[in-house]
Short mmCIF file of C-alpha atoms and ligand atoms in Angstrom, two decimals:
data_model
loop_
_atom_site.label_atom_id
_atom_site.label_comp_id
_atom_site.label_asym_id
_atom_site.label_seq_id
_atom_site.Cartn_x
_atom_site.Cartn_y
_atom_site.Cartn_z
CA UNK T 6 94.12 125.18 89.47
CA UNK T 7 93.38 122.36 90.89
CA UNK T 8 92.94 121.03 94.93
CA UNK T 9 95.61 119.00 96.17
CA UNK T 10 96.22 115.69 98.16
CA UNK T 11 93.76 114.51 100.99
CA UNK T 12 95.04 113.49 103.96
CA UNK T 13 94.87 112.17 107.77
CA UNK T 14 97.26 112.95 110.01
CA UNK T 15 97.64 110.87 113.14
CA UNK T 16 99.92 110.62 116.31
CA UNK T 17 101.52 113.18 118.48
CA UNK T 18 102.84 116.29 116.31
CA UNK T 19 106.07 116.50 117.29
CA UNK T 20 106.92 113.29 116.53
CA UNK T 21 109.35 111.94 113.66
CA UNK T 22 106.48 112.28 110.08
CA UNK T 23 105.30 109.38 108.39
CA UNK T 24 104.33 109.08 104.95
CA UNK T 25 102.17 106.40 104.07
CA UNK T 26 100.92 105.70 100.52
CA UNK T 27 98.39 103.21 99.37
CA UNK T 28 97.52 101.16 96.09
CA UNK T 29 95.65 101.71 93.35
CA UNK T 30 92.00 101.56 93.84
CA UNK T 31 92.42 102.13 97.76
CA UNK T 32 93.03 105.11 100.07
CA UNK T 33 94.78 106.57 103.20
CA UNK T 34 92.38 103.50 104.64
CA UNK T 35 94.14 100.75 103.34
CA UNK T 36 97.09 101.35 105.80
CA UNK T 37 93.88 100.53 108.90
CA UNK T 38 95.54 97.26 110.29
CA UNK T 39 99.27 99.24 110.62
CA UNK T 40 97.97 102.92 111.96
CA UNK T 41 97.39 102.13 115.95
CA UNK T 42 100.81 101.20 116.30
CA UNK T 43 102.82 102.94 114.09
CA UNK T 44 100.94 106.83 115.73
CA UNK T 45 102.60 105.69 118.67
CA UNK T 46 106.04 107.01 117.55
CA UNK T 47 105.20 108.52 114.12
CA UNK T 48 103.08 111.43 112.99
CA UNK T 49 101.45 109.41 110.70
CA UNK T 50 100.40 110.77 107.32
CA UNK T 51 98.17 108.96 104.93
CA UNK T 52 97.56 110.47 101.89
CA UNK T 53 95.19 109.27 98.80
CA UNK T 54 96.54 109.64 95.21
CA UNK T 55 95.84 112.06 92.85
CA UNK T 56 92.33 111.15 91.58
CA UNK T 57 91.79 108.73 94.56
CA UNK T 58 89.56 109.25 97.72
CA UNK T 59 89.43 112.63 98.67
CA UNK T 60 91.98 113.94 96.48
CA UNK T 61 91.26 116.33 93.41
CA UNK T 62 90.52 114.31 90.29
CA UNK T 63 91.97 116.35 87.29
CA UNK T 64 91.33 114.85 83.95
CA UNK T 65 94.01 112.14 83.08
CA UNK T 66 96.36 110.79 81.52
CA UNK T 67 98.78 111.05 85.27
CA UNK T 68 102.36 110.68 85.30
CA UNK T 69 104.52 108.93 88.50
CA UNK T 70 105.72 113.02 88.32
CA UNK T 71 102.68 114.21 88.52
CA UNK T 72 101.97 112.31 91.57
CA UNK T 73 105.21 112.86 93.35
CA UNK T 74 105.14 116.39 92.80
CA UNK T 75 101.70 116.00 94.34
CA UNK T 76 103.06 114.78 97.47
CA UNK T 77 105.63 116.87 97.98
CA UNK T 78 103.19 120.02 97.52
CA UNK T 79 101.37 118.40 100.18
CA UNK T 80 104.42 117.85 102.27
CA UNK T 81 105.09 122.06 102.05
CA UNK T 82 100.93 122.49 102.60
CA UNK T 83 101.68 120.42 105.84
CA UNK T 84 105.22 122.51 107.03
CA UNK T 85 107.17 118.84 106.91
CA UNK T 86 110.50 118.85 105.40
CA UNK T 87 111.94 115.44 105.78
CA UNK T 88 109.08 112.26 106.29
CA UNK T 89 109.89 108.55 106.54
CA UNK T 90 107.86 107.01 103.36
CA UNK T 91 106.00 103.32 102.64
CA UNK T 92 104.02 102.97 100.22
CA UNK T 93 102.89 99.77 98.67
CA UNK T 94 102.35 99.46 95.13
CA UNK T 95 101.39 102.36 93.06
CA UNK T 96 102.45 103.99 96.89
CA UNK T 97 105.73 102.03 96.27
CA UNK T 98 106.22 103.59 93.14
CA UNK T 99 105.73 107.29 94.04
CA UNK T 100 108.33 106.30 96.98
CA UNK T 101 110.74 105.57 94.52
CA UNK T 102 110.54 108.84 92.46
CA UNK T 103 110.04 110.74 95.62
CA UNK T 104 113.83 109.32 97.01
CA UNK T 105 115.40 109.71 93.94
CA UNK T 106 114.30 113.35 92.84
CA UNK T 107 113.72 114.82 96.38
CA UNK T 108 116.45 112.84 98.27
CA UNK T 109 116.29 115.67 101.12
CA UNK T 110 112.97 114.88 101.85
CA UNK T 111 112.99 111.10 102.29
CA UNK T 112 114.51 109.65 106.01
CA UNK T 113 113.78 106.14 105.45
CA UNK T 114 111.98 104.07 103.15
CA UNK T 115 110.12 101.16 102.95
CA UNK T 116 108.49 99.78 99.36
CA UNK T 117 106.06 96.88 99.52
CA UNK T 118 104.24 94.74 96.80
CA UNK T 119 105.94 97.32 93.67
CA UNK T 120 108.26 97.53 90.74
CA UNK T 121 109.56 99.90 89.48
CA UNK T 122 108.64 99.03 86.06
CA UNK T 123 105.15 97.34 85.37
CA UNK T 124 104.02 96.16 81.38
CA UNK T 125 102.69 95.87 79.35
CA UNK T 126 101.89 99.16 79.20
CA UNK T 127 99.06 97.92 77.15
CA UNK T 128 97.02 96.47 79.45
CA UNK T 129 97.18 99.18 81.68
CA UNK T 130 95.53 101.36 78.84
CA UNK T 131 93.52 98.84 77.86
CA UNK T 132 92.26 99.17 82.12
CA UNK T 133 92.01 102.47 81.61
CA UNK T 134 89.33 102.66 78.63
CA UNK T 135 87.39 100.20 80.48
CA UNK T 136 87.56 102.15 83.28
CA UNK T 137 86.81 105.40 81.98
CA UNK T 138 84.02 104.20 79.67
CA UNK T 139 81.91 103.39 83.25
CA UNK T 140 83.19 99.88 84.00
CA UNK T 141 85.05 99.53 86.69
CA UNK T 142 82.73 97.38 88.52
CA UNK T 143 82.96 94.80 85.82
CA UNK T 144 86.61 94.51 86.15
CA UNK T 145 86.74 94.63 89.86
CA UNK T 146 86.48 90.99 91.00
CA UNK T 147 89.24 89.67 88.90
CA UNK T 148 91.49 93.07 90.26
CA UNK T 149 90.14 92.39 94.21
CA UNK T 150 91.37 88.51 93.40
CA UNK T 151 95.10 89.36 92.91
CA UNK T 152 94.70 91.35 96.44
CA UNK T 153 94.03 88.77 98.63
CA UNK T 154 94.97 84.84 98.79
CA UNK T 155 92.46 82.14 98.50
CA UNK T 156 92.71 81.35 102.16
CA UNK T 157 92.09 84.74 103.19
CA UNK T 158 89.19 85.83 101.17
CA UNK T 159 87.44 82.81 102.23
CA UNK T 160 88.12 83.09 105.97
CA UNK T 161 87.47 86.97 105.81
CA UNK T 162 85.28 88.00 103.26
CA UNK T 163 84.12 90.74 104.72
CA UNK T 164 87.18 91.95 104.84
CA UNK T 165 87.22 91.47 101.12
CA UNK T 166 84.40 92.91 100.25
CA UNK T 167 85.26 96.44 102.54
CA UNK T 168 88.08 96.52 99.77
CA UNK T 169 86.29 95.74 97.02
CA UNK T 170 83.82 98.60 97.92
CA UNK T 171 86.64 101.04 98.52
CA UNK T 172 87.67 99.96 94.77
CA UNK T 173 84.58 100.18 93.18
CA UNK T 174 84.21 104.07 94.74
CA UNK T 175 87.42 105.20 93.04
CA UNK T 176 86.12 108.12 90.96
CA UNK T 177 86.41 106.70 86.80
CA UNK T 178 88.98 109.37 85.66
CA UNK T 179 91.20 109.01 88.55
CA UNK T 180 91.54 105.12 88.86
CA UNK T 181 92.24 105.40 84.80
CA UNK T 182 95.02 108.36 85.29
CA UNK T 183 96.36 106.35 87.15
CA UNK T 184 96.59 103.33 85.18
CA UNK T 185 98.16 105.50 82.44
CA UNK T 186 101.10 106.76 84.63
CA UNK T 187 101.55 102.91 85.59
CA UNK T 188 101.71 102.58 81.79
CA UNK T 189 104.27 105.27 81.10
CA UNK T 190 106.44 104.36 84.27
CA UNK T 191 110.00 103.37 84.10
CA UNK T 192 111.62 104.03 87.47
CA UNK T 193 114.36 101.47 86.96
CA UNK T 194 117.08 103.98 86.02
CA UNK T 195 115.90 106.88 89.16
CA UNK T 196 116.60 103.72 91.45
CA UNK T 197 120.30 104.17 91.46
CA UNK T 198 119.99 107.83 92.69
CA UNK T 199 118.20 106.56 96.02
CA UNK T 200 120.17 107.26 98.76
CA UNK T 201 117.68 106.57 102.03
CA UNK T 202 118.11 103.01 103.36
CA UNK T 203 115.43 100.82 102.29
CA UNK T 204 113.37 97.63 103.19
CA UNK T 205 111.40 96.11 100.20
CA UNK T 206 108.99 93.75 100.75
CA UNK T 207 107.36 90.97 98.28
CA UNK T 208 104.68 88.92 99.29
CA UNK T 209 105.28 85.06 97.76
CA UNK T 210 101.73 84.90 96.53
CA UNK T 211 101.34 88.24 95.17
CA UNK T 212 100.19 87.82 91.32
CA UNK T 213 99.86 91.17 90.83
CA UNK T 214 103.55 91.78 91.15
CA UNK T 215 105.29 88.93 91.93
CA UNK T 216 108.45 88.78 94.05
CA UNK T 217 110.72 88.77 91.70
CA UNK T 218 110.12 92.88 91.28
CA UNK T 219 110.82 93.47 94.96
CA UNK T 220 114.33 91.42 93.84
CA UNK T 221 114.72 93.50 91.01
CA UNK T 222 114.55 96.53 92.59
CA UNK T 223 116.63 96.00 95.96
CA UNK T 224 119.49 94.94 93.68
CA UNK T 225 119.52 98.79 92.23
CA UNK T 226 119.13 100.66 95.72
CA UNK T 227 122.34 101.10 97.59
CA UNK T 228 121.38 100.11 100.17
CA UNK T 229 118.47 98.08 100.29
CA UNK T 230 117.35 94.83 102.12
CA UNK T 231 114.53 92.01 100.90
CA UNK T 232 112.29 90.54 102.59
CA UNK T 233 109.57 88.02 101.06
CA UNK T 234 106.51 87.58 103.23
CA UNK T 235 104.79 84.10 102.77
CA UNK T 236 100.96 83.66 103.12
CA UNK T 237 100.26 87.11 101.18
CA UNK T 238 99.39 88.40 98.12
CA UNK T 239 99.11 91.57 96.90
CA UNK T 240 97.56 93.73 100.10
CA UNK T 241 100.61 92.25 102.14
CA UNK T 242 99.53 94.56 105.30
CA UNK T 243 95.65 93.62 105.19
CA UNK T 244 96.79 89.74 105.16
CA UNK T 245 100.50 90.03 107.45
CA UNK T 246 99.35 93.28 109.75
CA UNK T 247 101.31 91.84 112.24
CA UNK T 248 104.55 91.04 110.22
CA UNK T 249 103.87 93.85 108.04
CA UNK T 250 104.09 96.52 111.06
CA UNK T 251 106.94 94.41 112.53
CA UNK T 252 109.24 95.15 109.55
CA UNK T 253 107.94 98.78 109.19
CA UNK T 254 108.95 99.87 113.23
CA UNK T 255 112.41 97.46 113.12
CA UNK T 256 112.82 99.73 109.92
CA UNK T 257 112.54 102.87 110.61
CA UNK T 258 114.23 102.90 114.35
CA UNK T 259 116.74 99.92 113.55
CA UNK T 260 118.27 101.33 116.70
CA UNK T 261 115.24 100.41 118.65
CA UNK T 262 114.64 97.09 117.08
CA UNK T 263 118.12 96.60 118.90
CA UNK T 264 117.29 97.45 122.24
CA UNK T 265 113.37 95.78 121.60
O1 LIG R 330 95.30 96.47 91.48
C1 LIG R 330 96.13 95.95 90.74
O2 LIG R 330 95.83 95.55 89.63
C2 LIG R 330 97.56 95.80 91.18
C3 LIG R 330 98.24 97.08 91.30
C4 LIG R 330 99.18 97.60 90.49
C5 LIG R 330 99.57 98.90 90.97
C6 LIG R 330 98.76 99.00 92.18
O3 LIG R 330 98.78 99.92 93.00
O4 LIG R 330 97.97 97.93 92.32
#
């Protein structure tokens, strides 16, 4: 038996729930630049991923199931039956399994920087060996690099270096679970059983998962709209806070993005 899913919970409790979920190699944190505004008419819940942050840290290899059933234990911990869900990347990807094999649970959805399938599956192994033989430091400069554009890590490098730190404390055996349920992932054919209206977001200079995923995927959803952000890469909502939390309230109240 393990512990579950860490968590923080903020904005009024009665309001609407709000499931946020982050990359891999970040936390509930990553999801700073969007929380002020978003508590104002959400109870916001960030979570971190099995492994990640505060979470338990079972031995690997993890599964996308795994994780989702992971969140919707949490969900039951918490008492909240139906949450609107982001996530952005490896968050993404848990949004997609969560919509399509707990449909009654997911409102509205919103998937940033993801896929839904991401080889070769590899490299991600090959990630994972390094990581779990001690060396995730070595590898984290080139990962931090596909996070952030050029521009923005030189104009805000400490802002770089906060997320390189938050990478680098990812406990070993979680980061590489992880990296071994990326591996094993194939969400493409769950996509078609996703009934919650969705916004997917690319960011143009993402080369971590390039644009052409968040394409992929919005042409399986029912009813799904693209957006591609430029002047981001793969941490769309560190570099676009603004637009990023723009898209997310127009979103999720579309009936209030009328009247705003
Ligand atoms: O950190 C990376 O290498 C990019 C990434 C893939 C899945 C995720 O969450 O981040």
């Amino acid at each position: 038996m393990t512990r579950g899913l860490n968590a923080v919970v903020d904005g009024p409790a009665d309001a609407p729930a709000l499931l946020l979920g982050s990359s891999l190699g970040t936390t509930g944190a990553m999801w700073q630049p969007q929380v002020a505004a978003l508590a104002t008419r959400y109870r916001v819940i960030r979570y971190d991923h099995l492994g990640h942050g505060g979470s338990a840290v079972p031995a690997g290899p993890y599964t996308i199931d795994l994780l989702g059933r992971k969140v919707l234990r949490l969900l039951d911990d918490l008492g909240v039956a139906r949450v609107h869900y982001a996530g952005l990347s490896l968050g993404g990807m848990v949004g997609m399994w969560l919509a399509a094999h707990a449909p009654e649970r997911i409102d509205r959805l919103a998937l940033l920087c993801t896929s839904a399938s991401l080889g070769p599956a590899d490299g991600w192994r090959a990630r994972a060996a390094t990581v779990r033989a001690g060396r995730l430091d070595s590898i984290a400069d080139a990962i931090v690099e596909r996070w952030f554009t050029p521009a923005f890590a030189a104009s805000r490098p400490d802002t770089v270096a906060a997320y390189r730190d938050l990478l680098v404390s990812t406990p070993a055996v979680g980061y590489a679970g992880c990296c071994e349920a990326i591996a094993a992932m194939d969400l493409r054919p769950d996509l078609a059983a996703v009934r919650a209206p969705t916004l997917v977001i690319g960011a143009a200079d993402d080369p971590a998962i390039p644009p052409e995923q968040a394409a992929a995927i919005t042409e399986r959803i029912r009813a799904a709209r693209l957006v591609v952000l430029d002047g981001a890469a793969h941490l769309a909502n560190v570099e676009q806070p603004e637009a990023v939390t723009r898209l997310l309230v127009d979103h999720l109240d579309p009936e209030g993005a009328v009247r705003r």
